[in-house]
Coordinates of N, CA, C and O in Angstrom, one line a residue:
X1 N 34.2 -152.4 99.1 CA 33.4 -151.2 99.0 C 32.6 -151.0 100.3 O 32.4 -152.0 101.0
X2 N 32.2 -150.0 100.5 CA 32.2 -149.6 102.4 C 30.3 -149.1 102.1 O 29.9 -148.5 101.1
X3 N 29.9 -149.4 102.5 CA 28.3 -148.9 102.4 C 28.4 -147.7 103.3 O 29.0 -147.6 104.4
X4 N 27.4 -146.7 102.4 CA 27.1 -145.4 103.4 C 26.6 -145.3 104.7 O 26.1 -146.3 105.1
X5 N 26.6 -144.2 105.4 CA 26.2 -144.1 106.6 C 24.9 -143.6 106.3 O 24.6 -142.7 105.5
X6 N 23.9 -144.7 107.2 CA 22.4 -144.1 107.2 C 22.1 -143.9 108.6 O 22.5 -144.5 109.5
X7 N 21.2 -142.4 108.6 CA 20.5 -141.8 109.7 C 19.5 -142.0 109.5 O 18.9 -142.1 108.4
X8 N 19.1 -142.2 110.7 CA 17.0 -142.7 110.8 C 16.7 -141.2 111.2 O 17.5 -140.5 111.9
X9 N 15.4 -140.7 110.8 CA 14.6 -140.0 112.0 C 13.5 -140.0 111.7 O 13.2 -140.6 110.7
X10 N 12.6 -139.6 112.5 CA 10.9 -140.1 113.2 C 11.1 -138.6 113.0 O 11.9 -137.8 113.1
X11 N 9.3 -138.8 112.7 CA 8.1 -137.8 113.3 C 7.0 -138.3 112.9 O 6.8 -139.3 112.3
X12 N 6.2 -137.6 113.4 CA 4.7 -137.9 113.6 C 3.4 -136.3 113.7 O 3.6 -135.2 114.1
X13 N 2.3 -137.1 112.9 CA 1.4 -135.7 113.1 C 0.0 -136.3 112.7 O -0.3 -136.7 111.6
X14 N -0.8 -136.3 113.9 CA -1.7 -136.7 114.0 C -1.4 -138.5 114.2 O -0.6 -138.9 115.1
X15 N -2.1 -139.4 113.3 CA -2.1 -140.8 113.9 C -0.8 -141.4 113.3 O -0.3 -142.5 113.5
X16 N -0.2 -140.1 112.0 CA 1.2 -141.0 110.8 C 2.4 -141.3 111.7 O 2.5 -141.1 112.9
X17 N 3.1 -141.8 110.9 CA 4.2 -142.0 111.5 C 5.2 -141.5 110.8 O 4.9 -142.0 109.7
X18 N 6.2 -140.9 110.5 CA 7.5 -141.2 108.9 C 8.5 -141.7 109.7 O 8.7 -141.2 110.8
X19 N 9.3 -142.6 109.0 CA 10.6 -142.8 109.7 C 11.7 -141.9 108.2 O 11.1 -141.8 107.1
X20 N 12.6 -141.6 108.1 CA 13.7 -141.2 107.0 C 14.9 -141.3 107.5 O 15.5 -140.9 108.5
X21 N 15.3 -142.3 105.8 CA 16.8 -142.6 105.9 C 17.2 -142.1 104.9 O 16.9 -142.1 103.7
X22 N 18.4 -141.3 105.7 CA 19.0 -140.6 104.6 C 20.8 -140.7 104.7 O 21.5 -140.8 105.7
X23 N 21.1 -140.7 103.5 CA 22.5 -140.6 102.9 C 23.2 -140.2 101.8 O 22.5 -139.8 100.9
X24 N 24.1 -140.3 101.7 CA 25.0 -139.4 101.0 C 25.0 -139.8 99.9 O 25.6 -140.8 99.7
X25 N 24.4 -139.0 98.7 CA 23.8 -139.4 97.4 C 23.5 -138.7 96.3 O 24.3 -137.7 96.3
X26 N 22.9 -138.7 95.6 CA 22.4 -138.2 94.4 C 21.4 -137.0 94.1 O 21.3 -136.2 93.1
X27 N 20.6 -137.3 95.3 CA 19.1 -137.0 95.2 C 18.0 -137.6 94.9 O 17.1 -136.9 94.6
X28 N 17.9 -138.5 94.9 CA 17.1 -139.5 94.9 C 16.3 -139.3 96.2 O 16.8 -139.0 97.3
X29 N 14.5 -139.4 95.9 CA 14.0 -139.0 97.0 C 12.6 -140.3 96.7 O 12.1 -140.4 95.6
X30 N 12.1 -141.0 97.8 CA 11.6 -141.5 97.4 C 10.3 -142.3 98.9 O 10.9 -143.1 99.6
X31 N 9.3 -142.1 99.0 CA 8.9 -142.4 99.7 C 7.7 -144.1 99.7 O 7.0 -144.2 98.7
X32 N 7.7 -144.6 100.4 CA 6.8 -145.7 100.4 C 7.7 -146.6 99.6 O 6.9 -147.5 99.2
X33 N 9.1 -146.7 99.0 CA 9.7 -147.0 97.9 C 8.9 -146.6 96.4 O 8.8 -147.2 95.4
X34 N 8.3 -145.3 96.5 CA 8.0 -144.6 95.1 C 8.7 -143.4 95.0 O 9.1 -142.7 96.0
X35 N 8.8 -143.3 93.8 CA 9.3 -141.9 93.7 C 8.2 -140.7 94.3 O 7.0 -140.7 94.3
X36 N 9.1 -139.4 94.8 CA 8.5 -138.5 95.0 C 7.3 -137.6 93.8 O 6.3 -137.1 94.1
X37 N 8.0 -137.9 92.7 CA 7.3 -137.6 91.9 C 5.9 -137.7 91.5 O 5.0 -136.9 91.2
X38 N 5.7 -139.3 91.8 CA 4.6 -140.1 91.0 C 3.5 -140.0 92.0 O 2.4 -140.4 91.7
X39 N 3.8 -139.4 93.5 CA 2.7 -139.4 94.6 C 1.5 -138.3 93.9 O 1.8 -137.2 93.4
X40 N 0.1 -138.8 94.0 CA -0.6 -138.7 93.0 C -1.5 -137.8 93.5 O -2.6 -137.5 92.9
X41 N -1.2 -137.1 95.1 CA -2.2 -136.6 95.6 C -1.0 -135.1 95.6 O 0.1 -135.2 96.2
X42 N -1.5 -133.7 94.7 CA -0.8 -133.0 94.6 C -0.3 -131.9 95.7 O 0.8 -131.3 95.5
X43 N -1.1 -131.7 96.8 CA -1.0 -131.0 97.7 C -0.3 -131.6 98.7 O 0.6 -130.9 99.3
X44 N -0.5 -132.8 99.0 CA 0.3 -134.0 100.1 C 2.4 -133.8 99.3 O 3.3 -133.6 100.0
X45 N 2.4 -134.0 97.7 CA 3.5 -133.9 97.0 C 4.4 -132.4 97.3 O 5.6 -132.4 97.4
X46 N 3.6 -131.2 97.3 CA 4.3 -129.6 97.4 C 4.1 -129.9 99.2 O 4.5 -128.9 99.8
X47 N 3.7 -130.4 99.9 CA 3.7 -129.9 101.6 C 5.1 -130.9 101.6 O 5.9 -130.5 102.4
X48 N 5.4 -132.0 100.9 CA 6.5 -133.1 101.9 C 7.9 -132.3 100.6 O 9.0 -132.1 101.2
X49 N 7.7 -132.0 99.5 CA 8.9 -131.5 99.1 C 9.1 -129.9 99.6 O 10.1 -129.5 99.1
X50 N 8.4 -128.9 100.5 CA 8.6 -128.0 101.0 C 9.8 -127.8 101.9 O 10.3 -126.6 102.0
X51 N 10.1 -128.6 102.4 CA 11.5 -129.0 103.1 C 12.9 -128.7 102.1 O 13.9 -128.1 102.4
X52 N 12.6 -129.4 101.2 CA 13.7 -130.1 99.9 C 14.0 -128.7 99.7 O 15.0 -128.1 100.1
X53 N 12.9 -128.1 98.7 CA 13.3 -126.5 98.0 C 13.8 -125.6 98.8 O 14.7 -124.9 98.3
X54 N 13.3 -125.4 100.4 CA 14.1 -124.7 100.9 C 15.6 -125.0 101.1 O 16.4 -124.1 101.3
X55 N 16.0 -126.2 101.0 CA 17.2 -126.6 101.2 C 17.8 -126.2 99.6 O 19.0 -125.9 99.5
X56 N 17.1 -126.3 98.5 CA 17.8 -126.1 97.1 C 18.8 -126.9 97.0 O 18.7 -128.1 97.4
X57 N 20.3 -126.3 96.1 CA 21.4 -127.4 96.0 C 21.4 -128.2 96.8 O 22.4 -128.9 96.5
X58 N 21.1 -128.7 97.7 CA 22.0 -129.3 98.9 C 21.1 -130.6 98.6 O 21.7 -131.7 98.5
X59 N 19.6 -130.4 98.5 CA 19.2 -132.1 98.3 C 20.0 -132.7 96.8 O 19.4 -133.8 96.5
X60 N 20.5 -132.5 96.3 CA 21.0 -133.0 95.5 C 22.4 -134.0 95.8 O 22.9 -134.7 94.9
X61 N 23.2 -134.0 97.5 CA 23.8 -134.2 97.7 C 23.7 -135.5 98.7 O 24.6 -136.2 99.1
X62 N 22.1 -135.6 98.8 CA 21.6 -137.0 99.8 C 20.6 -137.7 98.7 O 20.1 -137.3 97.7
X63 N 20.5 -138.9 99.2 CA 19.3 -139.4 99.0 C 18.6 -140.1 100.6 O 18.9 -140.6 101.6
X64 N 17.5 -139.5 99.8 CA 16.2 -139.8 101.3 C 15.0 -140.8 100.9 O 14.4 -141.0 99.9
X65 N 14.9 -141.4 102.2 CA 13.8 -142.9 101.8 C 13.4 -142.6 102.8 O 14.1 -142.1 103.7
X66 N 11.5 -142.7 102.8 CA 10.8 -142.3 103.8 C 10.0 -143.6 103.9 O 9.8 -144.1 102.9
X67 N 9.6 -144.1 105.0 CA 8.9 -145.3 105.2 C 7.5 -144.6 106.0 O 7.8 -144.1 107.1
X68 N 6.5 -144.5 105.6 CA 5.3 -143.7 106.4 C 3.6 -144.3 106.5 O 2.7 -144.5 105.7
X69 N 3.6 -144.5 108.1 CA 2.5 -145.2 107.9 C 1.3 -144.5 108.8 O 1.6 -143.7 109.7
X70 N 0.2 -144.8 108.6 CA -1.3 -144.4 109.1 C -1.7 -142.8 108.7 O -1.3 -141.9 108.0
X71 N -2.4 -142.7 109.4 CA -3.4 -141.3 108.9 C -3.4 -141.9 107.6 O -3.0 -143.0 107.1
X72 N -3.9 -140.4 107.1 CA -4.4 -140.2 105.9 C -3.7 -139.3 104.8 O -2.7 -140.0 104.6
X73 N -3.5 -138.4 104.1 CA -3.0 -137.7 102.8 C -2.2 -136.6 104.0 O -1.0 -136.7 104.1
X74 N -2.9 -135.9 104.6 CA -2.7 -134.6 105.0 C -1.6 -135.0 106.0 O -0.5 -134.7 105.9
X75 N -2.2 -136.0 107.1 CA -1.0 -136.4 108.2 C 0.2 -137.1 107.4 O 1.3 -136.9 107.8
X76 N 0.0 -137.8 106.6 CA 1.4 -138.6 106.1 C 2.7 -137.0 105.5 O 3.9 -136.8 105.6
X77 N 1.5 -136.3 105.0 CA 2.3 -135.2 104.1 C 3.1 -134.5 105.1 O 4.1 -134.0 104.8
X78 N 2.7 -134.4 106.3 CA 3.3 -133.3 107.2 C 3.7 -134.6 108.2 O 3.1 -134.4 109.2
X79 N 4.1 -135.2 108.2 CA 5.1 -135.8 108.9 C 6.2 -135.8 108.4 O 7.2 -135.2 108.8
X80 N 6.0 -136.5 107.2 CA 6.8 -136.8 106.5 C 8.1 -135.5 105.6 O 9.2 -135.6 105.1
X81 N 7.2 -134.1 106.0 CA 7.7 -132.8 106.0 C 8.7 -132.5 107.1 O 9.9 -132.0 107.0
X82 N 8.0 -133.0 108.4 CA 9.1 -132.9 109.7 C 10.0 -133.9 109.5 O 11.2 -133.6 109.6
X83 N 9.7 -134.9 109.3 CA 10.9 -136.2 109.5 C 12.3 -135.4 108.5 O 13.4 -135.3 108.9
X84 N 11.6 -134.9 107.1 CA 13.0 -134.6 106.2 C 13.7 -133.2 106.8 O 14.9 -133.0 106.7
X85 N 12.7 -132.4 107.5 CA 13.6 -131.4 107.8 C 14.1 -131.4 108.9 O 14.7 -130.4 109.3
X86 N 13.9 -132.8 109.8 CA 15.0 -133.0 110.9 C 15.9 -133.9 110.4 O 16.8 -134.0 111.2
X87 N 16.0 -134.5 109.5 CA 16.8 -135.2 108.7 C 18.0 -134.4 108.0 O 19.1 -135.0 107.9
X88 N 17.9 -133.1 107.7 CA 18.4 -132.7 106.9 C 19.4 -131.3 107.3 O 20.3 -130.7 106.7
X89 N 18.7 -131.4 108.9 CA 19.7 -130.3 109.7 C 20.1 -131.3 110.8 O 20.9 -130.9 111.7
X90 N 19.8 -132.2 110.8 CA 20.9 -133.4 111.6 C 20.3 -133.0 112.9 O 21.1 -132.5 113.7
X91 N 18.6 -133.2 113.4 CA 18.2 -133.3 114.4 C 18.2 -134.4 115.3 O 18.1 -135.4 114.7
X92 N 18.3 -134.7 116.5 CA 18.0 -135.7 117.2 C 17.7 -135.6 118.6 O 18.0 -134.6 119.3
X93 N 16.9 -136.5 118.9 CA 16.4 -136.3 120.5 C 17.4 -136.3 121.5 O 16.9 -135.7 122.5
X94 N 18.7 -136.8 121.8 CA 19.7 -136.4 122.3 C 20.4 -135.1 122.2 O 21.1 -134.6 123.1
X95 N 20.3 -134.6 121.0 CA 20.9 -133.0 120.7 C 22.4 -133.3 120.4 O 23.0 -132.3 120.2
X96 N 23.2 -134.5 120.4 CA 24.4 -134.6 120.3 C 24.5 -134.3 118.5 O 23.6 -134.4 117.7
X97 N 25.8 -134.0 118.5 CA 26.0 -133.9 117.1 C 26.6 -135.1 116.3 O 27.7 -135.7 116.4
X98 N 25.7 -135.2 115.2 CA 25.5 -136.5 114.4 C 27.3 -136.7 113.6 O 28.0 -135.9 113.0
X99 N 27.6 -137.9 113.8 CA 28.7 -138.3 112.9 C 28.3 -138.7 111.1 O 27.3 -139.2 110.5
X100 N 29.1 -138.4 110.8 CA 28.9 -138.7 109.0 C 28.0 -138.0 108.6 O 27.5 -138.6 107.7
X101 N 27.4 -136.9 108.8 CA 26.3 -136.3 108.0 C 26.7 -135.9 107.3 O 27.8 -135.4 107.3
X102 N 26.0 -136.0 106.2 CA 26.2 -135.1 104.5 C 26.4 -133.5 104.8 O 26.8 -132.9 103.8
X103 N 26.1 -132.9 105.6 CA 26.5 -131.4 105.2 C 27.4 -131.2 106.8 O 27.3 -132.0 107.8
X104 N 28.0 -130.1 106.7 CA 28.7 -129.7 107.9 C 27.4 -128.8 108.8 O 26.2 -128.6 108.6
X105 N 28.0 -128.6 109.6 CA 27.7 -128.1 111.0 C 26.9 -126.7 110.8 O 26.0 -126.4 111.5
X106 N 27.6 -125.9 109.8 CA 27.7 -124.6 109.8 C 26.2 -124.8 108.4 O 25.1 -124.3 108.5
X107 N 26.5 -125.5 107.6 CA 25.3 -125.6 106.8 C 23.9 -126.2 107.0 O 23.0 -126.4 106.2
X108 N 24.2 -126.7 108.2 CA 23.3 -127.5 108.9 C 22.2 -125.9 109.8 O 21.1 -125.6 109.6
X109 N 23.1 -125.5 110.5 CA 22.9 -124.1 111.1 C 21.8 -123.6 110.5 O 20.6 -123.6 110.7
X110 N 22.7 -122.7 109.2 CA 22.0 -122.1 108.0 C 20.4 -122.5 107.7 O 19.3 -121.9 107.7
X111 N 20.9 -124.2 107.4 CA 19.3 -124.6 106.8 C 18.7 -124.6 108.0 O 17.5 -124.4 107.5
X112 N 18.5 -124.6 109.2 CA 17.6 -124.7 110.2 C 17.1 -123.2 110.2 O 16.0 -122.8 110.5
X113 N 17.7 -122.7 110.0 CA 17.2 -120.9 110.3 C 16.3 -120.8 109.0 O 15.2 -120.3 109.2
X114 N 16.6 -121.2 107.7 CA 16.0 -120.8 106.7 C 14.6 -121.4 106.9 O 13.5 -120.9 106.7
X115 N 15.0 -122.7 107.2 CA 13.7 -123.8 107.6 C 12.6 -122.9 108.7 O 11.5 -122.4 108.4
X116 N 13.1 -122.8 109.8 CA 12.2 -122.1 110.9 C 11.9 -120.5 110.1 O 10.7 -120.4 110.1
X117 N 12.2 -119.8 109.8 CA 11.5 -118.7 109.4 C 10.7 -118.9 108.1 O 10.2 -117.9 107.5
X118 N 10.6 -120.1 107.6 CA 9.4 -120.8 106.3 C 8.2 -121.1 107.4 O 7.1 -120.6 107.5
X119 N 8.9 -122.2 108.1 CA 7.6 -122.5 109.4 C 8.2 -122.8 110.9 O 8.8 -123.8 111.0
X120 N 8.3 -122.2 111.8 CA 8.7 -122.9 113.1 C 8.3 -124.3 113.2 O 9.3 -124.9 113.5
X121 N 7.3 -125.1 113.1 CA 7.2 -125.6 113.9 C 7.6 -127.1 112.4 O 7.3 -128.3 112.7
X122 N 8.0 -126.9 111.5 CA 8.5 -128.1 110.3 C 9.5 -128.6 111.0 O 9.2 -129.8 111.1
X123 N 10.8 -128.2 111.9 CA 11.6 -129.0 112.6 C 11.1 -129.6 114.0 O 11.2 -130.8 114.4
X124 N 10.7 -128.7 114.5 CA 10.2 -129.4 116.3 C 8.6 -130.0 116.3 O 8.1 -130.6 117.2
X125 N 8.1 -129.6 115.2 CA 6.5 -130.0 115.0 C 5.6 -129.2 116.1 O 6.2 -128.7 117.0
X126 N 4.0 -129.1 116.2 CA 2.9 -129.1 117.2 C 3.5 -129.5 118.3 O 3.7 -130.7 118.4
X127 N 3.8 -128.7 119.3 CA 3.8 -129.5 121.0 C 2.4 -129.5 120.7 O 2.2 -130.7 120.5
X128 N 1.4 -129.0 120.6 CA -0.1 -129.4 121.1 C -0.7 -130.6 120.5 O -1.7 -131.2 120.9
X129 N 0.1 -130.9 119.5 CA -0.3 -132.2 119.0 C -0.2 -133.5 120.0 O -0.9 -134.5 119.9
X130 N 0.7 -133.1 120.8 CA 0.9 -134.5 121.2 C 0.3 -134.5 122.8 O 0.5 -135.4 123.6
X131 N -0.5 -133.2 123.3 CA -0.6 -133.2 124.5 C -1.6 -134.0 125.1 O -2.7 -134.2 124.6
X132 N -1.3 -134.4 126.4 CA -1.4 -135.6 127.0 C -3.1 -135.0 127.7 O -3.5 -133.9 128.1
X133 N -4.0 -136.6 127.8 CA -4.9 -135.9 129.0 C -4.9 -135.8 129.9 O -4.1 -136.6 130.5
X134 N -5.5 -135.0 130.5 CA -5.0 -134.3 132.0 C -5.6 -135.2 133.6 O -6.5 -134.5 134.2
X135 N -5.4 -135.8 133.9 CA -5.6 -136.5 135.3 C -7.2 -135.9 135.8 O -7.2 -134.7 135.7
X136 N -8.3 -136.2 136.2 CA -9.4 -135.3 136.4 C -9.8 -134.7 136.1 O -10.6 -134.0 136.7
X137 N -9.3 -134.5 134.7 CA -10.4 -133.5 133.7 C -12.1 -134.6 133.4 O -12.5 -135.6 133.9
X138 N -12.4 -133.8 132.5 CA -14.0 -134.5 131.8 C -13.4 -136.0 131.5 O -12.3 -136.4 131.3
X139 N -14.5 -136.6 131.5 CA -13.8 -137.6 130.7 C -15.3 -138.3 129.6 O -16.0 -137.5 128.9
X140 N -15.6 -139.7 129.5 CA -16.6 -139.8 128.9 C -18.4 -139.3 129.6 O -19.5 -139.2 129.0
X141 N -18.3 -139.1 130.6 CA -19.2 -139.0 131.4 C -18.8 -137.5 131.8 O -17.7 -137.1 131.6
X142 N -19.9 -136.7 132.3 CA -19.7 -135.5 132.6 C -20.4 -135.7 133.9 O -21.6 -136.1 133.8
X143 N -19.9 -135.6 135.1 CA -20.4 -135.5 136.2 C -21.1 -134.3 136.9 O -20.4 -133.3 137.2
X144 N -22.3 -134.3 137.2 CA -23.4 -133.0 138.1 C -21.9 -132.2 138.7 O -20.8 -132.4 139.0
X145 N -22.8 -131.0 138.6 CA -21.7 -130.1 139.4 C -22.5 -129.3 140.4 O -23.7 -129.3 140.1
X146 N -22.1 -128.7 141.5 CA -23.7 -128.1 141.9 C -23.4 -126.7 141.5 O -22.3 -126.3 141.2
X147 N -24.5 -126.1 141.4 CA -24.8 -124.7 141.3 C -24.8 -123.9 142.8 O -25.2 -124.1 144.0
X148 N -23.9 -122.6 141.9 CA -23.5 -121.6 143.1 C -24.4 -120.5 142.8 O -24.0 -119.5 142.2
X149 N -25.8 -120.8 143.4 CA -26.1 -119.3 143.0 C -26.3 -118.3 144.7 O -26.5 -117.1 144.7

């Protein structure tokens, strides 16, 4: 008996991390090894299954394991939102197209369009989140400036 093919994917928002593996399955969704269900903070539960419903039938055809660490309720929830819906349109930082994925190409397509007009930024996340500081800007100290009058 041949074990399934698992895909990793990362995101991040704010200090969290999610990693998600997913494969070809049942539906089974389960993060921290708990069920999706039983996460007890209700708003963190409808922001990370937001991904899933827009996909409808189709999560029924994977199962997804999320491993997610730091922040707090809100960052874990929305990472863990991007991680599944790059997961789920078969994103990757190379852009090549994934072998073995559970849905084809064309339904992969689909859910990405359905996904980005729910939210743009659920697949590619915050660029501002991650922006870098700037070489000579302020820093802890604010240095005199002279006055131009």
């Amino acid at each position: 008996m041949t074990t399934p093919k698992t895909e990793i994917y990362f995101a991040t928002r704010k200090t969290a991390s999610a990693h998600v593996y997913i494969t070809k399955g049942n539906g089974r969704i389960r993060i921290n090894n708990v069920p999706v269900e039983m996460i007890g903070h209700e708003m963190s539960r409808e922001a990370i299954l937001a991904p899933l419903e827009i996909a409808g039938d189709l999560r029924t055809r994977v199962n997804i394991s999320v491993r997610v660490r730091g922040g707090g309720y809100s960052g874990q929830a929305s990472a863990v939102a991007t991680a599944i819906s790059r997961a789920l349109t078969g994103w990757t930082k190379s852009k090549k197209e994934p072998r073995d994925h559970p849905f084809p190409k064309s339904i992969r397509e689909d859910l990405r369009k359905r996904i980005s007009v729910y939210d743009k930024y659920l697949i590619s996340g915050d660029a501002r989140m991650k922006e870098p500081k700037k070489f000579g800007g302020p820093g802890a100290r604010r240095r005199k400036q002279k006055s131009y009058r």
